[in-house]
CSV table of C-alpha atoms and ligand atoms in Angstrom, one decimal:
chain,number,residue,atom,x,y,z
S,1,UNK,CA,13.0,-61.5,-29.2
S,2,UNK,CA,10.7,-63.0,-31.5
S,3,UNK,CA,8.2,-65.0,-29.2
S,4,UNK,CA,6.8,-66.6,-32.8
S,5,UNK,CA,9.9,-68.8,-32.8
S,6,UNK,CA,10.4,-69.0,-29.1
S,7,UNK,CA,9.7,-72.5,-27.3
S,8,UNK,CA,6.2,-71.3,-26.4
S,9,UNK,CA,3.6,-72.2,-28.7
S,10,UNK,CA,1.4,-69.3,-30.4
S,11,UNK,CA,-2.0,-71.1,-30.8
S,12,UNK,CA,-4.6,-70.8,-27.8
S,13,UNK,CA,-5.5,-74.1,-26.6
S,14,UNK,CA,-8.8,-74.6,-25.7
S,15,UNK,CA,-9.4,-76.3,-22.7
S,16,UNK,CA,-13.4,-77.3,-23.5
S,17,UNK,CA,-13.5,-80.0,-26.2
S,18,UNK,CA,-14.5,-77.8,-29.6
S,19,UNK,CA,-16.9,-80.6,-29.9
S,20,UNK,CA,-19.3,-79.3,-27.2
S,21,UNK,CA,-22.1,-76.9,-29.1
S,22,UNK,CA,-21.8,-73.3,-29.1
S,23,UNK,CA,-24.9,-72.1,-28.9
S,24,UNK,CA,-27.0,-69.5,-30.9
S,25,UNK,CA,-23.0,-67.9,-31.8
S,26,UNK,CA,-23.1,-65.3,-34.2
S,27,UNK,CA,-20.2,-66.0,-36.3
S,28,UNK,CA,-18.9,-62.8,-36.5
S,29,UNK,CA,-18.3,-63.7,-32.8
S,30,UNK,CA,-15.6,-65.6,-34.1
S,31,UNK,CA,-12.1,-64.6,-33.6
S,32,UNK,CA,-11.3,-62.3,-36.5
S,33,UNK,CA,-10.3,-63.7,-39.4
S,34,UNK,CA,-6.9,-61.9,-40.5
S,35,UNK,CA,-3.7,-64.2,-40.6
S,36,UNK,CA,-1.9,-60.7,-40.5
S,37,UNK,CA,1.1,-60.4,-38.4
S,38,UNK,CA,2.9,-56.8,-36.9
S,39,UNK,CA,5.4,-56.1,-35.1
S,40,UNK,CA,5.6,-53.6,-32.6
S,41,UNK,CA,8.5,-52.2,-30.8
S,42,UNK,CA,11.7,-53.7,-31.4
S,43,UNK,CA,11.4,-57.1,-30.0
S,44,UNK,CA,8.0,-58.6,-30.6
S,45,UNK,CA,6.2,-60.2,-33.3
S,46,UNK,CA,2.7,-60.9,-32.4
S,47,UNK,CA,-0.2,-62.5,-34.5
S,48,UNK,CA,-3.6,-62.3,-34.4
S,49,UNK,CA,-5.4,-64.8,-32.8
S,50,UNK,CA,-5.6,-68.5,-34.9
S,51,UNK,CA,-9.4,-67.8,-36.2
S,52,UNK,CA,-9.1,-71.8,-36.0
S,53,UNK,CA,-9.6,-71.7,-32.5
S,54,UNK,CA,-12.7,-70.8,-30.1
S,55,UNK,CA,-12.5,-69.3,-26.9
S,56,UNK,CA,-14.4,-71.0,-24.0
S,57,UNK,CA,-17.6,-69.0,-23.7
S,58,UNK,CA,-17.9,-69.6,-27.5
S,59,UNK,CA,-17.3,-73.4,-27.4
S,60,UNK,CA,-19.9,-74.8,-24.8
S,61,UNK,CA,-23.1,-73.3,-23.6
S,62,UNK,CA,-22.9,-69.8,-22.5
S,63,UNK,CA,-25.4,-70.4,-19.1
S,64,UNK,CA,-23.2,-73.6,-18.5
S,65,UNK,CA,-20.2,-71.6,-18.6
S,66,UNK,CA,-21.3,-68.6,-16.9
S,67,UNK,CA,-22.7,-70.9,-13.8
S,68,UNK,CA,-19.4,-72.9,-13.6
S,69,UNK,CA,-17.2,-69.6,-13.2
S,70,UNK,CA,-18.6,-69.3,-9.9
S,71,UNK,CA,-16.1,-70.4,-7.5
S,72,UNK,CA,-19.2,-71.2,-4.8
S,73,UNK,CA,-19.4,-74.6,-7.4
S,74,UNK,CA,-17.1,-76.1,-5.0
S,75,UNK,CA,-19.1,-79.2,-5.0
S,76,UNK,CA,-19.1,-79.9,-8.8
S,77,UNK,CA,-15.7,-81.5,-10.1
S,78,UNK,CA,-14.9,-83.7,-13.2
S,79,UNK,CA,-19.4,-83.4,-14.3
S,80,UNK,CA,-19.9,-85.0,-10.7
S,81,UNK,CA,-21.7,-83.5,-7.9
S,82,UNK,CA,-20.4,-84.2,-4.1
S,83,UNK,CA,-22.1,-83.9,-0.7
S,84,UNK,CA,-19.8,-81.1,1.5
S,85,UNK,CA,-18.4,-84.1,3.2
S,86,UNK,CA,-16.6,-85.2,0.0
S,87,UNK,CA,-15.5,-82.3,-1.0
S,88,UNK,CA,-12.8,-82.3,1.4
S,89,UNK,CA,-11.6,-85.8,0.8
S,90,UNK,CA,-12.0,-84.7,-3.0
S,91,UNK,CA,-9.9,-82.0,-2.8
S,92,UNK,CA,-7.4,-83.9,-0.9
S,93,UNK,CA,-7.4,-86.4,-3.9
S,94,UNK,CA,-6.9,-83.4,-6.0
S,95,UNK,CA,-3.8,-82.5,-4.1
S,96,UNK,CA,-2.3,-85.3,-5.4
S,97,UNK,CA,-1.8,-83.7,-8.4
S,98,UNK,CA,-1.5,-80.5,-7.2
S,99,UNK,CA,0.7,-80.6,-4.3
S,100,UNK,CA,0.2,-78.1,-1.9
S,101,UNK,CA,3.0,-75.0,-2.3
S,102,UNK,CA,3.2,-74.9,1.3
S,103,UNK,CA,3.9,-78.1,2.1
S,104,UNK,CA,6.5,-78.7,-1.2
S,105,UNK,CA,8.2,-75.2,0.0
S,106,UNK,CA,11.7,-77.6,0.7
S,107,UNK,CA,11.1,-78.9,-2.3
S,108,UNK,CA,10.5,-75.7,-4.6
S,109,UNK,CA,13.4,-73.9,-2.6
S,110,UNK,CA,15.9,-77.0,-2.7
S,111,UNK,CA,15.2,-76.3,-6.9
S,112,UNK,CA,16.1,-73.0,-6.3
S,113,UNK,CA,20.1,-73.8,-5.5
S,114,UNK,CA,22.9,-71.7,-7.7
S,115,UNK,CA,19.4,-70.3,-9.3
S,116,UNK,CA,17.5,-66.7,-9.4
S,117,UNK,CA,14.0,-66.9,-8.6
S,118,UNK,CA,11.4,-64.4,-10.4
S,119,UNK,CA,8.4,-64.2,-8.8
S,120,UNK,CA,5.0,-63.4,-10.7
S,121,UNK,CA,1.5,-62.4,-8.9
S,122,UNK,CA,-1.9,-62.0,-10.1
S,123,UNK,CA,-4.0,-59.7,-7.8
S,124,UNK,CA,-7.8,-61.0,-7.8
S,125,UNK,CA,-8.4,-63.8,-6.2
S,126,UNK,CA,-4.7,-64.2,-5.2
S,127,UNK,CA,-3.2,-61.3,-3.0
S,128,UNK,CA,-7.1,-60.1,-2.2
S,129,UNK,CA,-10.0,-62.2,-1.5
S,130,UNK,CA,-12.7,-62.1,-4.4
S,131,UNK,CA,-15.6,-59.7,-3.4
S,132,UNK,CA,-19.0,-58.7,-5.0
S,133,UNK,CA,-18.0,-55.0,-5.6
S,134,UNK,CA,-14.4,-55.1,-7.8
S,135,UNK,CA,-13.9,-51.6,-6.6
S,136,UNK,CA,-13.6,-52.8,-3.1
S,137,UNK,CA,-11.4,-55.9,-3.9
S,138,UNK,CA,-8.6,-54.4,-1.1
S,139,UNK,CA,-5.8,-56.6,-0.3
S,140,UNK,CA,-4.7,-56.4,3.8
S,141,UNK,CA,-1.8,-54.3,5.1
S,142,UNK,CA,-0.1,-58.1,6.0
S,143,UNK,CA,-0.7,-59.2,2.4
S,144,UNK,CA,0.7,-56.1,1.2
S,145,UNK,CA,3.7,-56.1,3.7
S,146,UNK,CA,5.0,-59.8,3.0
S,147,UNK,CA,4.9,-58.4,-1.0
S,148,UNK,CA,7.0,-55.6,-0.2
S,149,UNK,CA,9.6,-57.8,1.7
S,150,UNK,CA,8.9,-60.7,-0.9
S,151,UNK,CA,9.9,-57.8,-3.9
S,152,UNK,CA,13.8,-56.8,-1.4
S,153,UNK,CA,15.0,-59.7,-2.6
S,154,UNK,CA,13.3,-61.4,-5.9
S,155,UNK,CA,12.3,-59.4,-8.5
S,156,UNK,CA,8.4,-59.4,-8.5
S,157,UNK,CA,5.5,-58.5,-11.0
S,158,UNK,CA,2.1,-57.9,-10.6
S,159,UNK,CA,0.3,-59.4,-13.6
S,160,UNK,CA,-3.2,-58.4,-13.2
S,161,UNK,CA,-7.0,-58.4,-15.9
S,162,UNK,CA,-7.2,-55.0,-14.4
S,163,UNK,CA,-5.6,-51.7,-15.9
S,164,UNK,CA,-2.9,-51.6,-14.9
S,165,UNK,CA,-3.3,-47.4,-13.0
S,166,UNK,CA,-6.3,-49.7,-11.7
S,167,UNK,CA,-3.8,-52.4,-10.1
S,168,UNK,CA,-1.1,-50.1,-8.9
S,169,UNK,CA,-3.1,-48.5,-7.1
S,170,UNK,CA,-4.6,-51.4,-5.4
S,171,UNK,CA,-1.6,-52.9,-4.4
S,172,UNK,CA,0.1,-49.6,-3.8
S,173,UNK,CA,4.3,-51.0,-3.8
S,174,UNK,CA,6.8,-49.0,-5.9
S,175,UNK,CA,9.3,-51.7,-5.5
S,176,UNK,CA,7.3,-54.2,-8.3
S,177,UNK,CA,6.7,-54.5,-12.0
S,178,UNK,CA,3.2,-53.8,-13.1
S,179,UNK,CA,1.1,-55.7,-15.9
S,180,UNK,CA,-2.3,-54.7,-16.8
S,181,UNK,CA,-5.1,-55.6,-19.0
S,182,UNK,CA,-4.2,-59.3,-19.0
S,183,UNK,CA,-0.4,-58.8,-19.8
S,184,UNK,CA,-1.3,-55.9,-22.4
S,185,UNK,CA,-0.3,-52.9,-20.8
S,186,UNK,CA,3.4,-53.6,-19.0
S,187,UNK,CA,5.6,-51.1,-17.4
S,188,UNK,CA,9.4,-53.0,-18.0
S,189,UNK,CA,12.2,-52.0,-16.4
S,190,UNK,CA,14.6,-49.2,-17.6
S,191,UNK,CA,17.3,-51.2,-16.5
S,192,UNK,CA,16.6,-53.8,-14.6
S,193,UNK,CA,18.0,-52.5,-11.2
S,194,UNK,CA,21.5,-54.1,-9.6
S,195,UNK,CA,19.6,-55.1,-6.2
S,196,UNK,CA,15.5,-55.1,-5.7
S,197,UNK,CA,15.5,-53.4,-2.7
S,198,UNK,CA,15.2,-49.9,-4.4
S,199,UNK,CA,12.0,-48.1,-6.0
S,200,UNK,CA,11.6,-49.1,-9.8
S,201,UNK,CA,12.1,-46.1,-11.7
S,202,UNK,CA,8.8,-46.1,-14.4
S,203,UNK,CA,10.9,-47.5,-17.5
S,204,UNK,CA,9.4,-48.7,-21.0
S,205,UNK,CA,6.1,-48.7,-21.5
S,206,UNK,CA,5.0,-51.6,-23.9
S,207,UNK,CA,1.2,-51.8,-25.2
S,208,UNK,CA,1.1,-54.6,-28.1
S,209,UNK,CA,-2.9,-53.4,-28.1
S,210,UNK,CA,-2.6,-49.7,-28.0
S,211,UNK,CA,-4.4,-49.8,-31.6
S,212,UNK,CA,-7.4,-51.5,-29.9
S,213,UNK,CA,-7.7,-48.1,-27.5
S,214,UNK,CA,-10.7,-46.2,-29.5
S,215,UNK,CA,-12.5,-49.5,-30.0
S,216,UNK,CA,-12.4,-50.8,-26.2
S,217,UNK,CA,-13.6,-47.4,-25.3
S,218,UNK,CA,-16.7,-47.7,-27.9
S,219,UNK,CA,-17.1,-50.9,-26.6
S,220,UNK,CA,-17.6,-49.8,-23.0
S,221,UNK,CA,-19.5,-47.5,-23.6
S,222,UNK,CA,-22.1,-49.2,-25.2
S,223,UNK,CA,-22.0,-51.9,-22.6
S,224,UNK,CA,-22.5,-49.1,-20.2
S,225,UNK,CA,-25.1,-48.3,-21.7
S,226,UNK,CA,-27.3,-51.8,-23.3
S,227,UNK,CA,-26.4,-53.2,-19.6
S,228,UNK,CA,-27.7,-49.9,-17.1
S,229,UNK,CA,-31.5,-52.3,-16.5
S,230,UNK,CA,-29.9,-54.9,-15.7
S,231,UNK,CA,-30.3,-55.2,-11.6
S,232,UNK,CA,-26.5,-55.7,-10.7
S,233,UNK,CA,-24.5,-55.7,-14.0
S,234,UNK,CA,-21.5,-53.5,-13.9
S,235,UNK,CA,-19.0,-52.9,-16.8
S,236,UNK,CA,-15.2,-52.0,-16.4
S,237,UNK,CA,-12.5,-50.4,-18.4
S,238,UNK,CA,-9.4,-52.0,-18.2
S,239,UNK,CA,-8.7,-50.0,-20.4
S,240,UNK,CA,-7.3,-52.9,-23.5
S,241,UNK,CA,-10.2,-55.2,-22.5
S,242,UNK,CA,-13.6,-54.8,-20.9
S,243,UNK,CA,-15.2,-56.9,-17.6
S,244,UNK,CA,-18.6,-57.2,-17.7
S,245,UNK,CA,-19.1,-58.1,-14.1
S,246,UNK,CA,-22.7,-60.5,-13.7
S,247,UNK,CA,-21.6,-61.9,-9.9
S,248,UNK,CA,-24.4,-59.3,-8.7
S,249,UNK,CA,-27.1,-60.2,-11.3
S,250,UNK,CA,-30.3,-62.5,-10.8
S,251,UNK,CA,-29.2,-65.7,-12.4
S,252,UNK,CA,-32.7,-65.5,-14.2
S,253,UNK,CA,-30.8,-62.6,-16.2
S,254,UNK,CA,-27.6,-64.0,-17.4
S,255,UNK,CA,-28.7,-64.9,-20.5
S,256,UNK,CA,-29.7,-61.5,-21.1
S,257,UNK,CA,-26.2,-60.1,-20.1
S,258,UNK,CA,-24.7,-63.1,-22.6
S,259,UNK,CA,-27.0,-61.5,-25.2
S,260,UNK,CA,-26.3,-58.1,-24.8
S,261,UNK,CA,-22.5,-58.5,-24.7
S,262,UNK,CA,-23.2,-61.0,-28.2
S,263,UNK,CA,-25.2,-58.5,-29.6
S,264,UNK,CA,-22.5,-55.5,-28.9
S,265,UNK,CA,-20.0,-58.2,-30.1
S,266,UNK,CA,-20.9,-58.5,-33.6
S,267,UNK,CA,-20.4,-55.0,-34.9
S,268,UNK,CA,-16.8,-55.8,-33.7
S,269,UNK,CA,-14.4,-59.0,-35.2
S,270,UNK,CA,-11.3,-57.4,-34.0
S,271,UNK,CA,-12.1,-58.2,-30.4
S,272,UNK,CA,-13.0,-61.7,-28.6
S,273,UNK,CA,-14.5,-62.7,-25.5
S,274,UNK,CA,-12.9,-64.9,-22.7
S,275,UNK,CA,-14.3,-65.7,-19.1
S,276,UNK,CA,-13.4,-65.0,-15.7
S,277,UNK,CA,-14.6,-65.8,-12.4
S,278,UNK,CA,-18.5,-64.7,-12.7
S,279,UNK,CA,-17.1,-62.1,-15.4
S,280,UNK,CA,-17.1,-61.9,-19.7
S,281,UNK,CA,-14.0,-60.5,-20.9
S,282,UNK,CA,-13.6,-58.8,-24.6
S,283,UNK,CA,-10.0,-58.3,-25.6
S,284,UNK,CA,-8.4,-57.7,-28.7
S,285,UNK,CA,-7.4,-61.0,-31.1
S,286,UNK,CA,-3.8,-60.6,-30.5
S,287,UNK,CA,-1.9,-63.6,-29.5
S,288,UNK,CA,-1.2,-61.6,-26.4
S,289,UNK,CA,-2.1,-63.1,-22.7
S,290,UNK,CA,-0.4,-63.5,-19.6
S,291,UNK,CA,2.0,-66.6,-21.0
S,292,UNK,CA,3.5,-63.6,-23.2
S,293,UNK,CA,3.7,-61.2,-20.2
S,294,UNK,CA,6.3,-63.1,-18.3
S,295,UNK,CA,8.1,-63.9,-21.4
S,296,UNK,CA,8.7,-60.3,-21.9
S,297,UNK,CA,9.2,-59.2,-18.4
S,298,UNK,CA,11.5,-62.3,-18.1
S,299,UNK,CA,13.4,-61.0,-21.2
S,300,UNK,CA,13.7,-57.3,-20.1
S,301,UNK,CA,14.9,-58.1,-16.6
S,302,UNK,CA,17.3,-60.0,-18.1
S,303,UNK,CA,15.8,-63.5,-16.7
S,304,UNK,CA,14.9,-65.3,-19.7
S,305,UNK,CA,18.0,-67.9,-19.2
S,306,UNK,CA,16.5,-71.2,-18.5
S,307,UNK,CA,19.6,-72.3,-16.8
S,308,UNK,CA,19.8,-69.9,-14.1
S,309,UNK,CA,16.8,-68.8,-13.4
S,310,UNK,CA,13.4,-70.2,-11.4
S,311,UNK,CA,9.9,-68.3,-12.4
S,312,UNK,CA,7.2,-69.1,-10.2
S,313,UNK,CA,3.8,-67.5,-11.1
S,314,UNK,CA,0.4,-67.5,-8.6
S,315,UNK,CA,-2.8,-67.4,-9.9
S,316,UNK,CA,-6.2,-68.4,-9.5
S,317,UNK,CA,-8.0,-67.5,-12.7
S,318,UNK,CA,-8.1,-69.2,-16.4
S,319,UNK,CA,-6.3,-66.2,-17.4
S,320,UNK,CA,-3.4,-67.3,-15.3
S,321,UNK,CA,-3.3,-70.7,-17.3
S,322,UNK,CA,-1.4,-69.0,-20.1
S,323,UNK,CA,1.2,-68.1,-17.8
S,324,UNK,CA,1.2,-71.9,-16.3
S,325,UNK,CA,1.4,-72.8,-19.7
S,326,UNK,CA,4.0,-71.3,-20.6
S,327,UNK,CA,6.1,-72.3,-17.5
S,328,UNK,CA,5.5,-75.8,-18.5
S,329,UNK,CA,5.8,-75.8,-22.1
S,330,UNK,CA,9.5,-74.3,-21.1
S,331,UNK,CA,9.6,-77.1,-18.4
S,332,UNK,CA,10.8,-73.8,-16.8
S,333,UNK,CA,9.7,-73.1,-13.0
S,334,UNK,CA,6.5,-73.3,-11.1
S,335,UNK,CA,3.0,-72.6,-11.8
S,336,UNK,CA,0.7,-72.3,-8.5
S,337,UNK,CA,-2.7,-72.2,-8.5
S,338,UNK,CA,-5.1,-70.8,-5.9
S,339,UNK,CA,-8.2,-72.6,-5.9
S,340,UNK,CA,-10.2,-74.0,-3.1
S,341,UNK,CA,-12.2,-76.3,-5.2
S,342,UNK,CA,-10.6,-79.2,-7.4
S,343,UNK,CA,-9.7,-78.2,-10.9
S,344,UNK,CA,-7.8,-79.0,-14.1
S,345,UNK,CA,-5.0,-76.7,-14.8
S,346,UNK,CA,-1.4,-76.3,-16.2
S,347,UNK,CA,0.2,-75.3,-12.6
S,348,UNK,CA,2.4,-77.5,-10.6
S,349,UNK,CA,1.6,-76.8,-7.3
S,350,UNK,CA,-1.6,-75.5,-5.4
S,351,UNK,CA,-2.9,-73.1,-2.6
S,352,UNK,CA,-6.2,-73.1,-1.1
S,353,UNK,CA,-6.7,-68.9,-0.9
S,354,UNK,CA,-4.9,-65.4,-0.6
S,355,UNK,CA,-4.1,-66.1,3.5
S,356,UNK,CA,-1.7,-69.7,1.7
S,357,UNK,CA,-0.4,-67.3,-1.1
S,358,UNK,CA,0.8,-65.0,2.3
S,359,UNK,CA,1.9,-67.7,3.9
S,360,UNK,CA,4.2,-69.6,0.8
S,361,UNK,CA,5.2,-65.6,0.0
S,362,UNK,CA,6.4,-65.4,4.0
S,363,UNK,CA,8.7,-68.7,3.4
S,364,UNK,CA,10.2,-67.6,0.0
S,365,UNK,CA,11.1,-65.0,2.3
S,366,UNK,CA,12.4,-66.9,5.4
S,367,UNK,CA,14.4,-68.8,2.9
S,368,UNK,CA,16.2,-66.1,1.2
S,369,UNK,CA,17.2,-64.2,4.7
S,370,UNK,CA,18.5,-67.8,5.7
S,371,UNK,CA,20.5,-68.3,2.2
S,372,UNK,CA,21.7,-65.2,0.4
I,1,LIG,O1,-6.1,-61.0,-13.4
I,1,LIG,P1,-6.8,-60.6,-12.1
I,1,LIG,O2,-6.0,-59.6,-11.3
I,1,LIG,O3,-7.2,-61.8,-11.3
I,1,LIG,O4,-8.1,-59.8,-12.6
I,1,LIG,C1,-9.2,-60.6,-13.2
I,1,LIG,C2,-10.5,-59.8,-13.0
I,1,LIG,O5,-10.6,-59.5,-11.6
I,1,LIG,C3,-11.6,-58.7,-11.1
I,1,LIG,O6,-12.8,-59.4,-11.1
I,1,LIG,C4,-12.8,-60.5,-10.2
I,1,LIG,O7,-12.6,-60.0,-8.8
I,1,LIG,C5,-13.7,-59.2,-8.3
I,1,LIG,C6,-13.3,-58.7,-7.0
I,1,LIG,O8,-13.1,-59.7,-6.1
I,1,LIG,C7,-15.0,-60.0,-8.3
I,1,LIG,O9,-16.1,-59.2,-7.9
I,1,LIG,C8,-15.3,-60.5,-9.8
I,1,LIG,O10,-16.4,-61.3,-9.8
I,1,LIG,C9,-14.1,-61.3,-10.3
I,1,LIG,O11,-14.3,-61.6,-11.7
I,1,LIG,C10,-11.7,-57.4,-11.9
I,1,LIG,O12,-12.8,-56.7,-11.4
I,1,LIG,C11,-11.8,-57.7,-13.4
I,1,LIG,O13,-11.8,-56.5,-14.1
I,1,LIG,C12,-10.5,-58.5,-13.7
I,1,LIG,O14,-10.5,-58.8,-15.1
C-alpha cells in the first residue's frame, strides 16, 4: 500500500487562513525542509511534512490560539461572542450541519445494509470526560462496558495522542486495536481474527517515527526541565510526540510556556508543533496523523474496500480532523465529532459529550444484536 498514490491527499491543510500573522516565529520553527521520502516496512511510503505548509500554532497568534483551545469558549463561534442564552439556539443552528449521531442513528445504520462497519475511537475527550490532571483522565466502568460489547461484534480501534502503553492501560479492553502517539505507534492485527469476540493476539507492531525516539526523549526532557517554575505546566511523553499540558497555568503565563516550548523548538527542524485542547504538541514532520492510522488499520484488517465496508470514527480534537478528512476525501463513512460548542470540522455527524458517544456506541450495538 502506498498511501502517496492512495485517494487521500498527502499535504496538511491548514484550517487558519496562512494569511493571519505568525508572530515572533523563529523560522527554524518551520516544518523541516527535506523533500526526502522513506519507506518503512513493506507497505508504506511516507514523506516528510510539505515545508509549504504551517501548522496552526505557527499561522495565527500563539495567545489567540492557545485561549481558543479551551473548550470553556463555548460562547465564541465564527469571531462572534453570544450571551448563554444563545448559545443553545446557536448550537442548535450548528446541528444543522452537524446532525446529531443520535438522532441520525436510522439513518447511519440504514447505510450500513450488505456492509461491515469499522468502528474508530479517540479516548480524550471522547470515551472520558476532559479533566485538569491527564493522569486522572479515567473513563467509567459503563463507558468501558458498552466498548467491550461495541468491540463483540465490529472491529474497533482506539486511536489515541497518548502512547499508546499510556492508552491501553486507560481503557483496559484486550478485545480492541490500539493507536498511540497520534496514529504513530499502532499495534495491527496478526491476522485479523474470524469473529471479534475473542482477545486480539499482540500482532505487528508499526512505528513510521521510531527514528524520532532519541530526539522526543531530549525533547522532554528539556521541557521538563525549562517548564519545572512554571505554576501548573506539566510535560508528557507520548513517547513519538510530547504534550505540554498549560490547562493548569495562570493565563498571565502562557506566553512564557509558548516561549519556552519556541525556544526548545529551534535546536530541532525535524519536529513540529500542533495544538490540542489547552495543550502544544511536538511531533515529528512525517506526513503521519490520525487520517493515516485508519488507512492502515483499515488495510491490515482487511477493510480498506470502499464497497463493503462503513468506517465511522469519534472524536473531539483537531487531531481527529485528519481522520474526518480522510473519511470524506474517500466519501467513505462517518466522521463524528464530539463537541459541545459550535465548530467547523470535516465530520458528518455530531455528539454533544462522552455520556452521547455511550449512548450512539449502545445503539450501534442494539442494532447489530437486532440484525446479524
Ligand atoms: O487523541 P486523544 O486521545 O484525545 O489525546 C489528546 C491529548 O489528550 C490528553 O490531553 C487532553 O485531555 C486531558 C485529560 O482530560 C486534559 O487535561 C488536557 O487539557 C487535554 O489536552 C493527553 O494528556 C495528551 O497527552 C493527548 O495528546
Amino acid at each position: 500500500m502506498d498511501l502517496k498514490s492512495n485517494h487521500c491527499s498527502p499535504i496538511l491543510t491548514d484550517p487558519i487562513p496562512i494569511s493571519q500573522p505568525r508572530l515572533g516565529i523563529h523560522d527554524s520553527l518551520l516544518p523541516y525542509s527535506s523533500t526526502g521520502v522513506f519507506s518503512q516496512g513493506p507497505f508504506l511510503t511516507i514523506s516528510w511534512k510539505n515545508p509549504g505548509l504551517l501548522d496552526d500554532v505557527l499561522s495565527t497568534s500563539w495567545l489567540d490560539a492557545m485561549k481558543s483551545s479551551s473548550p470553556r469558549n463555548i460562547s465564541k463561534y465564527n469571531g462572534n461572542d453570544f450571551s448563554s442564552n444563545e448559545v443553545d439556539v446557536v448550537y442548535r443552528n450548528w446541528m444543522l450541519k452537524y446532525p446529531s449521531a443520535l438522532t441520525s442513528i436510522e439513518h447511519i445504520v440504514n447505510n450500513t445494509k450488505g456492509k461491515r462497519l469499522a468502528l474508530f475511537l479517540d479516548y480524550d475527550g471522547t470515551l472520558s470526560p476532559i479533566v485538569d490532571n491527564p493522569d486522572h483522565a479515567f473513563m467509567s466502568n459503563a463507558m468501558r462496558s458498552a466498548v467491550r460489547n461495541v468491540a463483540k461484534y465490529i472491529p474497533t480501534a482506539i486511536i489515541s495522542g497518548r502512547s499508546r502503553e499510556k492508552v491501553r492501560k486507560f481503557v483496559g479492553l484486550k478485545e480492541l486495536y490500539y493507536a498511540g502517539s497520534h496514529g504513530m505507534d499502532i499495534m495491527g492485527p496478526v491476522q485479523p481474527p474470524a469473529d471479534h469476540t475473542t482477545e486480539i493476539k499482540e500482532g505487528n507492531l508499526y512505528q513510521p517515527a521510531s527514528e524520532f525516539l532519541p530526539m522526543i526523549n531530549e525533547v522532554f526532557v528539556s521541557l521538563v526541565e525549562t517548564t519545572k517554575n512554571i505554576k501548573g505546566a506539566k510535560v508528557e511523553n507520548n513517547k513519538f510526540c510530547v504534550s505540554v499540558h498549560y490547562r493548569n497555568v495562570d493565563e498571565k503565563s502562557w506566553k512564557t510556556v509558548a516561549e519556552y516550548v519556541q525556544d526548545v523548538l529551534k535546536h530541532y527542524p525535524r519536529l513540529r508543533l500542533t495544538h490540542g485542547r489547552m495543550v502544544l504538541e511536538i511531533r515529528p514532520v512525517l506526513e503521519w496523523d490520525k487520517g493515516k492510522a485508519v488507512e492502515f488499520l483499515l488495510e491490515s484488517l482487511g477493510l480498506s474496500n470502499c464497497d463493503d465496508v462503513l468506517p465511522i470514527y469519534v472524536g473531539d480534537d483537531r487531531t481527529d480532523e485528519d481522520a474526518f478528512k480522510f473519511l470524506r476525501e474517500r466519501n467513505h463513512g462517518y466522521g463524528i465529532l464530539v463537541t459541545p460548542a459550535p465548530k467547523e470540522s470535516n465530520a458528518y455527524y455530531s455528539l454533544r459529550d462522552p455520556s452521547e458517544v455511550m449512548e450512539f456506541i449502545n445503539s450501534l450495538v442494539m442494532h447489530k444484536k437486532s440484525v446479524p
